[in-house]
mmCIF file of C-alpha atoms and ligand atoms in Angstrom:
data_model
loop_
_atom_site.group_PDB
_atom_site.id
_atom_site.type_symbol
_atom_site.label_atom_id
_atom_site.label_comp_id
_atom_site.label_asym_id
_atom_site.label_seq_id
_atom_site.Cartn_x
_atom_site.Cartn_y
_atom_site.Cartn_z
ATOM 1 C CA UNK A 1 22.035 -14.507 -95.370
ATOM 2 C CA UNK A 2 20.144 -14.040 -92.128
ATOM 3 C CA UNK A 3 19.058 -10.344 -91.279
ATOM 4 C CA UNK A 4 20.660 -8.200 -89.356
ATOM 5 C CA UNK A 5 19.452 -6.047 -86.347
ATOM 6 C CA UNK A 6 20.586 -3.365 -85.596
ATOM 7 C CA UNK A 7 19.110 -2.051 -81.914
ATOM 8 C CA UNK A 8 19.543 1.729 -81.124
ATOM 9 C CA UNK A 9 19.553 1.443 -76.829
ATOM 10 C CA UNK A 10 21.780 3.310 -74.062
ATOM 11 C CA UNK A 11 20.521 1.159 -70.913
ATOM 12 C CA UNK A 12 22.981 -1.836 -71.650
ATOM 13 C CA UNK A 13 21.283 -4.870 -70.181
ATOM 14 C CA UNK A 14 18.324 -4.437 -71.899
ATOM 15 C CA UNK A 15 21.140 -4.222 -75.531
ATOM 16 C CA UNK A 16 22.097 -7.268 -74.212
ATOM 17 C CA UNK A 17 18.750 -9.387 -72.913
ATOM 18 C CA UNK A 18 17.419 -8.296 -76.925
ATOM 19 C CA UNK A 19 20.797 -9.332 -78.560
ATOM 20 C CA UNK A 20 21.120 -12.851 -77.182
ATOM 21 C CA UNK A 21 17.004 -13.604 -77.707
ATOM 22 C CA UNK A 22 17.035 -12.132 -81.536
ATOM 23 C CA UNK A 23 20.721 -14.268 -82.116
ATOM 24 C CA UNK A 24 19.646 -17.467 -80.506
ATOM 25 C CA UNK A 25 16.944 -16.524 -82.975
ATOM 26 C CA UNK A 26 19.270 -16.599 -85.682
ATOM 27 C CA UNK A 27 19.794 -12.885 -86.493
ATOM 28 C CA UNK A 28 22.902 -11.298 -86.896
ATOM 29 C CA UNK A 29 22.394 -8.103 -84.027
ATOM 30 C CA UNK A 30 24.635 -4.283 -84.033
ATOM 31 C CA UNK A 31 24.797 -2.319 -81.321
ATOM 32 C CA UNK A 32 24.673 0.744 -80.408
ATOM 33 C CA UNK A 33 24.932 2.419 -77.281
ATOM 34 C CA UNK A 34 24.008 6.430 -78.758
ATOM 35 C CA UNK A 35 21.422 8.210 -81.151
ATOM 36 C CA UNK A 36 24.483 9.406 -83.352
ATOM 37 C CA UNK A 37 26.112 6.494 -83.554
ATOM 38 C CA UNK A 38 23.295 4.923 -84.254
ATOM 39 C CA UNK A 39 21.639 6.406 -87.426
ATOM 40 C CA UNK A 40 25.658 6.815 -88.658
ATOM 41 C CA UNK A 41 24.833 2.752 -88.454
ATOM 42 C CA UNK A 42 21.503 3.080 -89.434
ATOM 43 C CA UNK A 43 22.829 4.743 -92.691
ATOM 44 C CA UNK A 44 25.315 2.997 -93.821
ATOM 45 C CA UNK A 45 23.099 0.970 -94.926
ATOM 46 C CA UNK A 46 24.085 -2.402 -93.590
ATOM 47 C CA UNK A 47 20.987 -3.466 -91.810
ATOM 48 C CA UNK A 48 17.270 -5.221 -92.621
ATOM 49 C CA UNK A 49 15.607 -3.039 -89.556
ATOM 50 C CA UNK A 50 16.405 -1.193 -86.583
ATOM 51 C CA UNK A 51 14.898 -1.406 -83.185
ATOM 52 C CA UNK A 52 15.595 2.554 -82.064
ATOM 53 C CA UNK A 53 14.869 3.231 -78.058
ATOM 54 C CA UNK A 54 13.571 7.291 -77.991
ATOM 55 C CA UNK A 55 15.007 8.370 -74.673
ATOM 56 C CA UNK A 56 19.076 8.537 -76.241
ATOM 57 C CA UNK A 57 21.838 10.076 -74.881
ATOM 58 C CA UNK A 58 23.550 12.984 -77.550
ATOM 59 C CA UNK A 59 20.678 13.721 -79.852
ATOM 60 C CA UNK A 60 17.420 11.454 -79.293
ATOM 61 C CA UNK A 61 15.169 8.233 -81.051
ATOM 62 C CA UNK A 62 12.898 10.814 -82.732
ATOM 63 C CA UNK A 63 15.597 13.185 -84.173
ATOM 64 C CA UNK A 64 17.066 10.574 -85.713
ATOM 65 C CA UNK A 65 13.774 8.577 -87.046
ATOM 66 C CA UNK A 66 13.317 12.229 -88.276
ATOM 67 C CA UNK A 67 17.265 12.011 -90.192
ATOM 68 C CA UNK A 68 16.924 8.414 -91.028
ATOM 69 C CA UNK A 69 13.241 9.249 -92.901
ATOM 70 C CA UNK A 70 14.715 11.933 -94.945
ATOM 71 C CA UNK A 71 17.168 9.209 -97.127
ATOM 72 C CA UNK A 72 15.954 5.843 -95.906
ATOM 73 C CA UNK A 73 12.747 3.141 -95.676
ATOM 74 C CA UNK A 74 14.458 0.935 -92.601
ATOM 75 C CA UNK A 75 12.469 -0.675 -91.161
ATOM 76 C CA UNK A 76 11.928 1.077 -87.620
ATOM 77 C CA UNK A 77 10.579 -0.362 -84.357
ATOM 78 C CA UNK A 78 10.770 2.354 -80.603
ATOM 79 C CA UNK A 79 10.679 1.138 -78.341
ATOM 80 C CA UNK A 80 8.961 3.540 -75.687
ATOM 81 C CA UNK A 81 8.235 3.934 -71.851
ATOM 82 C CA UNK A 82 4.775 2.589 -71.465
ATOM 83 C CA UNK A 83 3.125 6.261 -70.230
ATOM 84 C CA UNK A 84 5.484 8.638 -73.051
ATOM 85 C CA UNK A 85 2.104 9.012 -75.304
ATOM 86 C CA UNK A 86 3.647 11.562 -76.788
ATOM 87 C CA UNK A 87 6.478 9.461 -77.871
ATOM 88 C CA UNK A 88 4.005 6.839 -79.770
ATOM 89 C CA UNK A 89 2.690 9.539 -81.848
ATOM 90 C CA UNK A 90 4.750 11.339 -82.449
ATOM 91 C CA UNK A 91 7.453 8.717 -83.568
ATOM 92 C CA UNK A 92 3.827 6.040 -85.522
ATOM 93 C CA UNK A 93 4.294 10.140 -88.139
ATOM 94 C CA UNK A 94 7.257 10.200 -88.986
ATOM 95 C CA UNK A 95 7.661 7.647 -90.178
ATOM 96 C CA UNK A 96 8.155 4.175 -87.153
ATOM 97 C CA UNK A 97 6.797 1.127 -88.632
ATOM 98 C CA UNK A 98 5.535 -0.511 -84.711
ATOM 99 C CA UNK A 99 6.239 0.969 -81.633
ATOM 100 C CA UNK A 100 6.611 -1.742 -78.517
ATOM 101 C CA UNK A 101 6.532 -0.775 -74.781
ATOM 102 C CA UNK A 102 9.146 -1.647 -72.500
ATOM 103 C CA UNK A 103 8.504 -3.483 -70.321
ATOM 104 C CA UNK A 104 7.709 -5.941 -73.380
ATOM 105 C CA UNK A 105 8.142 -9.478 -73.697
ATOM 106 C CA UNK A 106 10.340 -11.322 -75.772
ATOM 107 C CA UNK A 107 7.834 -12.847 -77.492
ATOM 108 C CA UNK A 108 6.451 -10.360 -78.373
ATOM 109 C CA UNK A 109 9.612 -7.796 -79.375
ATOM 110 C CA UNK A 110 9.962 -11.119 -81.958
ATOM 111 C CA UNK A 111 6.670 -10.848 -83.582
ATOM 112 C CA UNK A 112 6.273 -7.518 -84.080
ATOM 113 C CA UNK A 113 10.022 -7.341 -86.536
ATOM 114 C CA UNK A 114 8.575 -10.718 -88.387
ATOM 115 C CA UNK A 115 6.023 -8.635 -88.790
ATOM 116 C CA UNK A 116 7.797 -6.298 -89.797
ATOM 117 C CA UNK A 117 10.747 -7.869 -92.105
ATOM 118 C CA UNK A 118 7.745 -9.565 -93.638
ATOM 119 C CA UNK A 119 6.349 -6.263 -94.557
ATOM 120 C CA UNK A 120 9.123 -5.408 -96.326
ATOM 121 C CA UNK A 121 9.290 -7.106 -99.209
ATOM 122 C CA UNK A 122 6.180 -8.148 -99.785
ATOM 123 C CA UNK A 123 4.805 -4.601 -100.023
ATOM 124 C CA UNK A 124 5.538 -4.168 -103.592
ATOM 125 C CA UNK A 125 4.846 -7.485 -104.356
ATOM 126 C CA UNK A 126 1.324 -7.065 -102.588
ATOM 127 C CA UNK A 127 0.227 -3.882 -103.521
ATOM 128 C CA UNK A 128 -1.038 -1.523 -101.407
ATOM 129 C CA UNK A 129 -1.565 -2.787 -97.285
ATOM 130 C CA UNK A 130 -5.180 -1.857 -96.653
ATOM 131 C CA UNK A 131 -6.198 -5.529 -99.263
ATOM 132 C CA UNK A 132 -9.005 -7.007 -98.049
ATOM 133 C CA UNK A 133 -8.134 -9.208 -93.988
ATOM 134 C CA UNK A 134 -9.634 -13.148 -94.798
ATOM 135 C CA UNK A 135 -9.758 -15.281 -92.433
ATOM 136 C CA UNK A 136 -11.594 -18.395 -94.104
ATOM 137 C CA UNK A 137 -14.554 -17.496 -94.718
ATOM 138 C CA UNK A 138 -14.393 -14.282 -93.639
ATOM 139 C CA UNK A 139 -13.551 -11.071 -94.332
ATOM 140 C CA UNK A 140 -12.630 -7.594 -94.042
ATOM 141 C CA UNK A 141 -11.883 -4.247 -97.004
ATOM 142 C CA UNK A 142 -10.851 -1.483 -94.550
ATOM 143 C CA UNK A 143 -11.871 0.400 -98.096
ATOM 144 C CA UNK A 144 -15.098 -0.126 -97.828
ATOM 145 C CA UNK A 145 -15.713 -0.548 -94.186
ATOM 146 C CA UNK A 146 -17.110 -3.743 -95.059
ATOM 147 C CA UNK A 147 -17.233 -6.966 -93.234
ATOM 148 C CA UNK A 148 -18.445 -10.884 -95.121
ATOM 149 C CA UNK A 149 -18.924 -14.257 -93.549
ATOM 150 C CA UNK A 150 -19.032 -15.812 -96.918
ATOM 151 C CA UNK A 151 -22.250 -14.040 -99.185
ATOM 152 C CA UNK A 152 -24.078 -13.029 -95.077
ATOM 153 C CA UNK A 153 -22.562 -9.157 -94.406
ATOM 154 C CA UNK A 154 -21.746 -8.937 -90.850
ATOM 155 C CA UNK A 155 -22.829 -5.252 -89.358
ATOM 156 C CA UNK A 156 -19.395 -3.828 -86.692
ATOM 157 C CA UNK A 157 -19.604 -1.010 -85.016
ATOM 158 C CA UNK A 158 -16.257 1.348 -85.802
ATOM 159 C CA UNK A 159 -14.683 -0.192 -82.278
ATOM 160 C CA UNK A 160 -16.171 -3.812 -82.945
ATOM 161 C CA UNK A 161 -14.767 -2.966 -86.697
ATOM 162 C CA UNK A 162 -11.062 -1.752 -85.498
ATOM 163 C CA UNK A 163 -10.351 -5.216 -83.663
ATOM 164 C CA UNK A 164 -11.443 -7.434 -85.378
ATOM 165 C CA UNK A 165 -9.429 -5.098 -88.115
ATOM 166 C CA UNK A 166 -6.839 -5.273 -85.552
ATOM 167 C CA UNK A 167 -6.332 -8.986 -84.738
ATOM 168 C CA UNK A 168 -6.812 -10.195 -88.519
ATOM 169 C CA UNK A 169 -3.532 -7.573 -89.014
ATOM 170 C CA UNK A 170 -1.640 -9.475 -86.539
ATOM 171 C CA UNK A 171 -2.889 -13.206 -87.518
ATOM 172 C CA UNK A 172 -1.023 -15.278 -85.522
ATOM 173 C CA UNK A 173 0.523 -13.008 -82.841
ATOM 174 C CA UNK A 174 -1.288 -13.066 -79.558
ATOM 175 C CA UNK A 175 -2.450 -9.141 -78.764
ATOM 176 C CA UNK A 176 -2.620 -8.169 -75.589
ATOM 177 C CA UNK A 177 -5.506 -6.793 -74.193
ATOM 178 C CA UNK A 178 -2.606 -2.814 -73.263
ATOM 179 C CA UNK A 179 -1.362 -3.572 -76.730
ATOM 180 C CA UNK A 180 -5.732 -3.728 -78.351
ATOM 181 C CA UNK A 181 -6.743 -1.028 -76.012
ATOM 182 C CA UNK A 182 -3.545 0.907 -77.400
ATOM 183 C CA UNK A 183 -4.313 0.208 -80.279
ATOM 184 C CA UNK A 184 -8.012 0.660 -80.810
ATOM 185 C CA UNK A 185 -8.354 2.669 -78.404
ATOM 186 C CA UNK A 186 -5.917 5.086 -78.864
ATOM 187 C CA UNK A 187 -3.197 5.931 -76.584
ATOM 188 C CA UNK A 188 -5.574 8.419 -73.809
ATOM 189 C CA UNK A 189 -8.323 5.690 -73.601
ATOM 190 C CA UNK A 190 -8.745 5.776 -69.373
ATOM 191 C CA UNK A 191 -11.717 3.374 -69.495
ATOM 192 C CA UNK A 192 -11.307 0.845 -67.920
ATOM 193 C CA UNK A 193 -8.856 -2.030 -69.684
ATOM 194 C CA UNK A 194 -11.627 -4.601 -69.832
ATOM 195 C CA UNK A 195 -13.580 -2.746 -72.391
ATOM 196 C CA UNK A 196 -11.505 -5.116 -74.271
ATOM 197 C CA UNK A 197 -13.075 -8.726 -73.433
ATOM 198 C CA UNK A 198 -16.048 -7.248 -73.288
ATOM 199 C CA UNK A 199 -16.133 -6.466 -76.746
ATOM 200 C CA UNK A 200 -14.395 -9.326 -78.374
ATOM 201 C CA UNK A 201 -17.901 -10.691 -75.732
ATOM 202 C CA UNK A 202 -19.624 -8.098 -78.741
ATOM 203 C CA UNK A 203 -17.671 -10.151 -81.368
ATOM 204 C CA UNK A 204 -18.105 -13.329 -81.222
ATOM 205 C CA UNK A 205 -21.857 -13.106 -80.874
ATOM 206 C CA UNK A 206 -22.081 -11.064 -84.468
ATOM 207 C CA UNK A 207 -19.223 -13.980 -85.437
ATOM 208 C CA UNK A 208 -18.897 -17.374 -84.199
ATOM 209 C CA UNK A 209 -22.194 -17.409 -82.210
ATOM 210 C CA UNK A 210 -24.368 -16.667 -85.875
ATOM 211 C CA UNK A 211 -21.755 -18.683 -88.080
ATOM 212 C CA UNK A 212 -20.782 -21.030 -85.692
ATOM 213 C CA UNK A 213 -16.798 -20.989 -85.590
ATOM 214 C CA UNK A 214 -14.767 -20.235 -83.262
ATOM 215 C CA UNK A 215 -12.363 -17.273 -84.844
ATOM 216 C CA UNK A 216 -11.479 -14.926 -82.110
ATOM 217 C CA UNK A 217 -9.492 -17.363 -79.832
ATOM 218 C CA UNK A 218 -8.395 -16.847 -76.083
ATOM 219 C CA UNK A 219 -5.309 -17.151 -74.199
ATOM 220 C CA UNK A 220 -4.966 -17.322 -71.129
ATOM 221 C CA UNK A 221 -3.918 -14.393 -69.187
ATOM 222 C CA UNK A 222 -2.179 -13.747 -71.994
ATOM 223 C CA UNK A 223 -4.490 -11.411 -74.640
ATOM 224 C CA UNK A 224 -6.641 -12.299 -77.983
ATOM 225 C CA UNK A 225 -5.441 -14.122 -81.247
ATOM 226 C CA UNK A 226 -6.707 -15.462 -84.263
ATOM 227 C CA UNK A 227 -5.504 -17.707 -86.192
ATOM 228 C CA UNK A 228 -4.825 -19.098 -88.953
HETATM 229 CA CA1 LIG B 301 16.762 4.981 -73.062
#
């Protein structure tokens, strides 16, 4: 049975575009153009994931999320405006599973949806999300804050560690520099965007060069990915 995705978005052009793409991917799609209707549909328990715009007529996306979380763990990906820092922080605090910044590449949205849907049933089986992350001989232990390649410890700074962790958590998903900046450096980072490239270079010196394995792949014009 195909999974059902609820789109709550008042901008008809965006909603329609996403609907077409999702249908094409084999998802069933439901749409709501305001917060009240979206909340009612989400609470009906008939969908597997909600894409929730923040700026909505009626009740806002954040309010929809706040009310929904009283009774439901439905996976929610928020759609936020590029500069709406507060919305992202509040949304994640209120229990959104992920967010994507408008305008977004449809491939990134699809990838985030797949991750979100995969997490849902797997969570109970695989234990907490802070389990050890692996890629070949490379392991990252979020609890002990340790990285190893085989038996050899790899010394990373805090930022390098977060960057590697983010890439490992999103294995096979190409992350843009913007996404990495937001996730690793924070919403309010005001420095140069090439800081991402600089830190990828540090990671490569400490892992790829030292152990002779290509770990981080550059996707030209897009960003970075760690593939299986
Ligand atoms: Ca809107």
